[in-house]
C-alpha positions as a printed Julia matrix, in Angstrom:
456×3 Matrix{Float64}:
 -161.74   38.53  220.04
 -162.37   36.72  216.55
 -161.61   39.16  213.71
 -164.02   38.95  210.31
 -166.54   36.57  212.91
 -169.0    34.47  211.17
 -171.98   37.23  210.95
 -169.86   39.49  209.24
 -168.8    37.01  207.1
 -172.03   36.05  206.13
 -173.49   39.2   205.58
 -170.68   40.35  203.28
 -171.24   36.94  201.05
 -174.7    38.05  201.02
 -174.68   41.53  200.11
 -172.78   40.35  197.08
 -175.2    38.05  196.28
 -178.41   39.94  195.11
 -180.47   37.39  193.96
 -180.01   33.59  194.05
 -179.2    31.23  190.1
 -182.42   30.29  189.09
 -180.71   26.91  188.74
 -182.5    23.48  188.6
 -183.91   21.92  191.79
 -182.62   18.7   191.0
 -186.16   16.8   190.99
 -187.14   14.44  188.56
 -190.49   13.53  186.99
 -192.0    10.76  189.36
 -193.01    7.47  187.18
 -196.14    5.82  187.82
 -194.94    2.64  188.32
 -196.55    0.86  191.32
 -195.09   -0.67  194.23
 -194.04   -4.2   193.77
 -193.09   -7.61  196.19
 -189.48   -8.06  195.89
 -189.92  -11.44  195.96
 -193.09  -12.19  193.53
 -192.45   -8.82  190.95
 -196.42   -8.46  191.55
 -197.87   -5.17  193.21
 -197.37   -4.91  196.87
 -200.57   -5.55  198.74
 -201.23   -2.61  201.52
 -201.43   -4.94  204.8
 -200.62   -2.58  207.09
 -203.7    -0.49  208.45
 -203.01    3.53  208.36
 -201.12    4.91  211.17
 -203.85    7.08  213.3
 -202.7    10.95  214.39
 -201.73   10.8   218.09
 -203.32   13.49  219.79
 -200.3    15.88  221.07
 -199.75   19.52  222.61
 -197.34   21.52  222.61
 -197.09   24.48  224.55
 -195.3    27.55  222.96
 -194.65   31.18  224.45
 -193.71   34.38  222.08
 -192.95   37.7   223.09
 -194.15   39.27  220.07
 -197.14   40.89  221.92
 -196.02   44.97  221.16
 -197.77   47.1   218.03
 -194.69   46.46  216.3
 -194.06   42.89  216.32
 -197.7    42.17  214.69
 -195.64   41.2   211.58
 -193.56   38.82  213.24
 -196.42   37.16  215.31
 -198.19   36.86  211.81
 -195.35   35.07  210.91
 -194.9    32.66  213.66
 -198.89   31.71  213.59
 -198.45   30.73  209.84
 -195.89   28.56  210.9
 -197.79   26.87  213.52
 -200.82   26.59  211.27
 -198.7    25.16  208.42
 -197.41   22.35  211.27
 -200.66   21.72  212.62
 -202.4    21.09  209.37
 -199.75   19.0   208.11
 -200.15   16.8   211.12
 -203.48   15.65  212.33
 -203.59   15.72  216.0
 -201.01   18.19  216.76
 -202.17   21.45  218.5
 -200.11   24.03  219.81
 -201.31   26.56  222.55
 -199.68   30.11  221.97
 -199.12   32.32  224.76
 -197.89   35.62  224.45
 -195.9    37.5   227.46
 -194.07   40.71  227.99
 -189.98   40.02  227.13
 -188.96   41.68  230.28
 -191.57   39.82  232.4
 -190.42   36.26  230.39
 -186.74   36.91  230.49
 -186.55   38.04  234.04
 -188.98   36.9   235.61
 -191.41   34.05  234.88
 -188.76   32.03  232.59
 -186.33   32.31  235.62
 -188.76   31.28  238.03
 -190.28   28.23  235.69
 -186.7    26.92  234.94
 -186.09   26.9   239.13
 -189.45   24.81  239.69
 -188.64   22.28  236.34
 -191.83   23.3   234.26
 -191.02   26.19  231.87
 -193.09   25.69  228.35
 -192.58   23.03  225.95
 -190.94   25.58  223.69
 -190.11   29.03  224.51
 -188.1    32.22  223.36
 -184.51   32.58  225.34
 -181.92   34.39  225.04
 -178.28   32.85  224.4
 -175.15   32.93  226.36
 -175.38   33.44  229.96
 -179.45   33.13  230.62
 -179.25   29.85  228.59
 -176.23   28.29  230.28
 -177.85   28.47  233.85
 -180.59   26.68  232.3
 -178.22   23.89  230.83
 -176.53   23.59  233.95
 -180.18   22.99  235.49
 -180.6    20.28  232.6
 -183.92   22.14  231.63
 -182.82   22.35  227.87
 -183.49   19.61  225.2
 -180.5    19.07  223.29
 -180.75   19.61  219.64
 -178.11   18.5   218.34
 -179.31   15.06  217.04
 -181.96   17.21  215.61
 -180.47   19.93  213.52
 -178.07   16.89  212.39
 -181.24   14.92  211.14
 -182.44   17.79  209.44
 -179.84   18.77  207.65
 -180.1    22.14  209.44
 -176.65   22.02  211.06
 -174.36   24.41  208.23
 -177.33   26.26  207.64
 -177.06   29.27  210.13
 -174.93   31.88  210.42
 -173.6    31.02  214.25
 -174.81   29.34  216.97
 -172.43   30.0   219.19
 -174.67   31.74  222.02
 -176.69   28.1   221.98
 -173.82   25.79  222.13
 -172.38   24.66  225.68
 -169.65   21.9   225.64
 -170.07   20.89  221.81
 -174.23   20.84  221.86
 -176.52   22.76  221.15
 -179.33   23.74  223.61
 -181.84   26.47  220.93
 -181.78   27.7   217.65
 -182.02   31.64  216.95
 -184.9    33.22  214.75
 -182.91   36.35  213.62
 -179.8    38.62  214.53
 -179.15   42.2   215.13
 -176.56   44.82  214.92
 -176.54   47.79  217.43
 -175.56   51.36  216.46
 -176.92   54.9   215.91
 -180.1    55.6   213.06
 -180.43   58.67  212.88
 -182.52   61.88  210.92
 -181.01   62.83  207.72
 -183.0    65.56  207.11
 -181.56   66.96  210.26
 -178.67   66.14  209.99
 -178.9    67.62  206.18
 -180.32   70.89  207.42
 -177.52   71.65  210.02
 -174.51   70.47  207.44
 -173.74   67.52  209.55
 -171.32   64.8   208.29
 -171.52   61.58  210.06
 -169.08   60.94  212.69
 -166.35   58.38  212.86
 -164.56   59.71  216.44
 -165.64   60.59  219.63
 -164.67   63.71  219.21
 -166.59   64.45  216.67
 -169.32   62.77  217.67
 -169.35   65.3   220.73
 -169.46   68.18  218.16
 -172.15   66.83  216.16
 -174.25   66.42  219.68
 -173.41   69.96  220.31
 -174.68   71.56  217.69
 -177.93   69.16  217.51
 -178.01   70.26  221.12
 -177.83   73.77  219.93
 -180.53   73.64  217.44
 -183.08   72.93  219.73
 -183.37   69.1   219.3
 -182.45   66.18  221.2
 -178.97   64.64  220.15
 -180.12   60.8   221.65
 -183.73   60.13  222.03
 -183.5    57.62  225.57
 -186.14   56.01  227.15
 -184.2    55.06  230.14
 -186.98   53.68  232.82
 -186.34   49.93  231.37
 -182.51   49.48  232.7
 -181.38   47.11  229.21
 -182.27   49.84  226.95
 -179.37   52.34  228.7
 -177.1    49.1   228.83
 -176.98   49.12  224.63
 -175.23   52.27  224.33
 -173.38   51.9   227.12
 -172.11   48.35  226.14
 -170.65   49.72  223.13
 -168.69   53.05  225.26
 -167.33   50.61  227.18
 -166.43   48.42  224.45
 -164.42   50.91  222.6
 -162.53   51.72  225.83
 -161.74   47.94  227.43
 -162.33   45.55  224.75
 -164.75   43.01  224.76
 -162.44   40.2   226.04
 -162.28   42.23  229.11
 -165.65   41.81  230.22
 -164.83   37.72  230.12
 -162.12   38.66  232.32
 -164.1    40.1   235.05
 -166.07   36.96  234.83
 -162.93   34.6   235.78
 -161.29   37.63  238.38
 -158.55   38.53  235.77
 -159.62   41.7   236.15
 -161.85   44.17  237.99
 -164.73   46.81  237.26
 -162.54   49.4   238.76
 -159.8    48.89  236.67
 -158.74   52.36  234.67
 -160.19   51.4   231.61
 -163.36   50.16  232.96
 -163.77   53.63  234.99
 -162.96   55.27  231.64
 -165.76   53.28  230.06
 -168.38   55.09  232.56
 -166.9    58.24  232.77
 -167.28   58.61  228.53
 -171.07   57.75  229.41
 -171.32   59.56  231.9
 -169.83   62.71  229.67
 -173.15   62.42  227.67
 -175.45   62.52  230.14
 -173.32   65.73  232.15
 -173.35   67.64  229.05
 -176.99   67.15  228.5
 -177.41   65.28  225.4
 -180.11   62.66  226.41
 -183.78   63.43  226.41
 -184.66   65.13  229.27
 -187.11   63.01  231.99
 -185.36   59.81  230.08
 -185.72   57.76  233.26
 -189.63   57.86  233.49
 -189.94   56.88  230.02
 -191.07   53.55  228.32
 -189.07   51.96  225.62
 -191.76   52.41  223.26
 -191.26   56.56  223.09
 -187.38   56.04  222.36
 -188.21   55.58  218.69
 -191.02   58.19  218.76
 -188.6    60.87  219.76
 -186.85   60.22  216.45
 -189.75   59.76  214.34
 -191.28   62.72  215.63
 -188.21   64.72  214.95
 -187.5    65.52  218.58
 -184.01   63.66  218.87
 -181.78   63.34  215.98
 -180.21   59.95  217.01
 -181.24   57.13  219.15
 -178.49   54.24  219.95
 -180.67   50.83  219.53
 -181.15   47.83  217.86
 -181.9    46.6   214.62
 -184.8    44.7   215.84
 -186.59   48.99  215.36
 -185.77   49.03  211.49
 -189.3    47.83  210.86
 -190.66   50.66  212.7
 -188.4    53.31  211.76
 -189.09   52.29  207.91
 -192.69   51.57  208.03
 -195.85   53.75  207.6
 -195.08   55.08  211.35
 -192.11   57.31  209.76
 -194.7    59.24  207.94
 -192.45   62.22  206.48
 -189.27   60.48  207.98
 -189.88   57.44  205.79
 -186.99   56.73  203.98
 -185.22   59.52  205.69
 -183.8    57.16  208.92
 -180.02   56.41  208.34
 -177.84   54.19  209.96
 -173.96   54.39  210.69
 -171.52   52.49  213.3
 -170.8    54.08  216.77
 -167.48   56.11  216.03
 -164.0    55.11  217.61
 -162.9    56.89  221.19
 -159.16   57.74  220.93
 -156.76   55.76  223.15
 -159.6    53.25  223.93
 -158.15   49.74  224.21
 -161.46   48.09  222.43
 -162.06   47.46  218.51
 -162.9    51.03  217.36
 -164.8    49.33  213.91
 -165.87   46.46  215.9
 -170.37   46.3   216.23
 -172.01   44.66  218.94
 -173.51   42.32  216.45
 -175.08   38.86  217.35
 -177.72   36.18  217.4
 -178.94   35.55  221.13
 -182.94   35.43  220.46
 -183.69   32.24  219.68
 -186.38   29.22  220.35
 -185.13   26.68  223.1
 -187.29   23.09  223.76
 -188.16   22.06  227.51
 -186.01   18.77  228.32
 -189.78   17.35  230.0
 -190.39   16.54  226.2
 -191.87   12.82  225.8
 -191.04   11.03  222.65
 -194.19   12.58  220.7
 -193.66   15.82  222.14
 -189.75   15.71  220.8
 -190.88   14.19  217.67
 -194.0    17.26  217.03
 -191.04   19.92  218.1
 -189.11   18.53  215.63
 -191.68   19.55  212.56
 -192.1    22.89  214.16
 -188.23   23.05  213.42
 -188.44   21.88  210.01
 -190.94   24.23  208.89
 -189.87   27.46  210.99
 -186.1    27.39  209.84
 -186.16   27.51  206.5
 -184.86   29.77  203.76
 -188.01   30.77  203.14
 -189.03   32.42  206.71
 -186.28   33.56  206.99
 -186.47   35.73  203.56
 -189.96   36.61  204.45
 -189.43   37.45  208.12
 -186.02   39.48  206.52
 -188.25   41.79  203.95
 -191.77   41.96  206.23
 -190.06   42.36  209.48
 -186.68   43.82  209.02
 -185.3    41.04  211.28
 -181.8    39.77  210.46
 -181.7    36.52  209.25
 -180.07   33.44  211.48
 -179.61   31.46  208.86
 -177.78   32.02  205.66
 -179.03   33.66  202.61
 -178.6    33.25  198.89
 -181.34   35.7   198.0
 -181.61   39.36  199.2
 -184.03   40.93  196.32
 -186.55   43.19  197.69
 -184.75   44.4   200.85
 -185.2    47.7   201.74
 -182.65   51.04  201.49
 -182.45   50.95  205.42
 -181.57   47.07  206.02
 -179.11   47.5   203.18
 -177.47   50.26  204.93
 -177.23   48.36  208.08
 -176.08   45.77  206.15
 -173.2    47.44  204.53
 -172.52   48.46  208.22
 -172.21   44.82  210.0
 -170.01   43.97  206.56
 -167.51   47.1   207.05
 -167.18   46.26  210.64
 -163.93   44.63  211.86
 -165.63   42.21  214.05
 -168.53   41.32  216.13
 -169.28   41.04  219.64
 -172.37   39.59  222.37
 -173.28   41.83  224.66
 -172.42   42.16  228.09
 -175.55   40.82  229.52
 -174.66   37.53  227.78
 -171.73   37.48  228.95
 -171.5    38.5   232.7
 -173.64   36.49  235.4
 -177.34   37.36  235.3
 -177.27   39.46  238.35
 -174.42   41.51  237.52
 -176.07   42.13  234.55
 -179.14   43.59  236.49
 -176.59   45.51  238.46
 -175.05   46.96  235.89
 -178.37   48.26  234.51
 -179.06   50.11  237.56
 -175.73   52.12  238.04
 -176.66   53.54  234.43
 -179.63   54.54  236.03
 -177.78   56.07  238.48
 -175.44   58.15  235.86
 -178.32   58.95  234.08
 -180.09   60.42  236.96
 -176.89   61.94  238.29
 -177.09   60.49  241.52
 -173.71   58.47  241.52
 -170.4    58.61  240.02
 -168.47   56.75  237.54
 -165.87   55.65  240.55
 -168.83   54.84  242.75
 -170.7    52.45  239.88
 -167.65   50.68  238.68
 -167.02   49.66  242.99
 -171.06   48.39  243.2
 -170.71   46.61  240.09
 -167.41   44.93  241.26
 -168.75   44.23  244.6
 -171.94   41.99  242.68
 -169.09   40.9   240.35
 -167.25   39.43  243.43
 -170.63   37.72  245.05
 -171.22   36.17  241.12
 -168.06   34.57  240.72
 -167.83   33.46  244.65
 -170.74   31.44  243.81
 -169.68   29.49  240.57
């Protein structure tokens, strides 16, 4: 595992630097001096007729259809506006679609048949290797070299495959705990750093008469974030690579461990109760509403849980790092920290098409989205930084978190094959409804492990 990995990195440069030198640009006055024949020293004469706009389309699907990513959709459509008016002829066709539904399902089934969208969100790692393999992915790399966009993000690791690079990520995220101060203030709770404590702290939430973690647990991802990180702390992220190339096995000790501390959780009843018939959506609401006094989730919620939705709560959500678990053979300061959404470009592009894409680029990954989409939207940037004026108490606190961290890590369902991933998801379900055992999961998971890496 790489220690001090590029996001942290860059987010500890940044923090430092509050607000970019107001330093010169570099331009200089333009003269006035007309355009002259090389040859004659007279004005040029303009023989060449004007170039007329070529009528082209692009297609482009978001998944910023929910309540809460209105801001981010705003964001996006300026973009595409901005593109379109700089160049006559260019139209792009938005079509917005569930993330589930996209990811799993459509994407998947578009990518099989050789006609996904022209450009189209997708995750990194494992979803867009598959696709690589399929030779469905434009590659960029010629691109980003051309405009100069290359050095400017933070990683791209999760959209490289053998030296290219196959889609360029709009933002990052951290995973860990927000939680209610003024719960946690009114039952003199301290913020815990060990599992042990962490435990305690559930205990006497539990006690209280509130929720310790708000779960919405009918969408089988959302249980696989704090999961991910319990098994983190107990295997270490390399480990889940391992399973991938039959080093080692699901049913290993430590693995087992890993399920059995999640499982501990759910047995001692600190999840919201009913979890598995509830919608992602009413995660947050059961900390907003002051119902659960912690909810494991992404950063990707900081919007909501700072916005005019917090009512009384607002400026009262926290954020801290998932405490170590003692004798656990992961990172105990490590954060599942990365940047896996991203934009990828269908290879069906003709030379227009790839040449249109190519101003969506230029005008979407700049510093100045990025900033915007940072302060509006409370997404992470991808790219790097010099400015962070007018950032919020919360994204500074989850920014001093992803800088105190000891390293960073992609989740497991960019790392392990699709289906295992799926897999995976529904054994949580299982714990979480108490129908199965740790040993039981960790043998149905290896058994879909086996059948993954049989068919590489």
């Amino acid at each position: 595992m790489k220690k001090r990995s590029t996001i942290i990195a860059t987010l500890l440069v940044s923090i430092m630097m509050v607000a970019s030198a107001c330093g010169s640009n570099g331009n200089t006055e333009a003269t006035n001096t007309p355009a002259t024949n090389n040859s004659t020293n007279k004005p040029a004469e303009a023989t060449d007729p004007p170039v007329e706009a070529k009528d082209v389309t692009l297609s482009l699907r978001h998944t910023q259809i929910k309540e809460t990513s209105k801001t981010r959709l705003k964001i996006l459509e300026d973009v595409v506006a901005k593109t379109q008016e700089e160049n006559k002829g260019l139209t792009f066709k938005l079509e917005g679609i569930d993330e589930i539904v996209n990811r799993d399902q459509k994407l998947k089934a578009e990518m099989a048949a050789g006609n996904p969208p022209d450009i189209f969100e997708v995750f990194g790692g494992a979803d867009l290797n598959l696709y690589v393999k399929a030779n469905r992915m434009l590659d960029l790399t010629p691109i980003i070299d051309e405009l100069g966009l290359k050095d400017k993000f933070a990683s791209l690791d999760e959209f490289t495959v053998d030296g290219k690079v196959y889609g360029l990520p709009f933002g990052g995220y951290s995973e860990a705990i927000f939680y209610n101060k003024k719960i946690f203030s009114e039952l003199g709770l301290e913020i815990p750093t060990t599992w042990a404590q962490l435990l305690d702290v559930s205990e006497k939430i539990k006690t209280a008469g509130h929720t310790p973690f708000g779960l919405a647990a009918k969408d089988g991802w959302v249980n696989g974030m704090l999961w991910n990180t319990v098994m983190e702390r107990n295997v270490g992220i390399d480990a889940f690579s391992k399973v991938v190339s039959g080093e080692a096995k699901w049913t290993d000790e430590n693995f087992v461990k890993g399920f059995a501390s999640y499982a501990e959780l759910v047995n001692k009843d600190y999840f919201t109760k009913g979890a598995l018939g509830l919608a992602y959506a009413d995660q947050g609401a059961q900390l907003l509403s002051g119902k659960a006094a912690m909810v494991f989730t992404g950063t990707w919620d900081a919007n909501r849980f700072s916005g005019d939705e917090a009512g009384d709560l607002k400026g009262q959500i926290g954020y801290f790092a998932f405490p170590s678990i003692e004798g656990g053979a992961g990172d105990q300061t490590s954060i599942n920290a990365s940047y896996s959404n991203g934009f990828g470009f269908s290879a069906n592009l003709n030379e227009d098409q790839v040449a249109a894409a190519k101003k969506f680029i230029a005008n979407f990954y700049t510093e100045e989205v990025q900033k915007r989409t940072l302060v509006e939207d409370k997404l992470l940037p991808s790219m790097k930084l010099s400015d962070l004026s007018g950032v919020d108490p919360l994204t500074t606190e989850i920014l001093t978190v992803m800088a105190n961290a000891s390293s960073s890590w992609k989740a497991y369902d960019a790392i392990v094959q699709p289906a295992v991933g799926a897999d995976i998801n529904v054994g949580i379900q299982e714990l979480i409804g108490k129908v199965s055992k740790p040993e039981k999961v960790a043998e149905k998971v290896q058994a879909s492990q086996d059948k993954a890496n049989a068919a590489k």
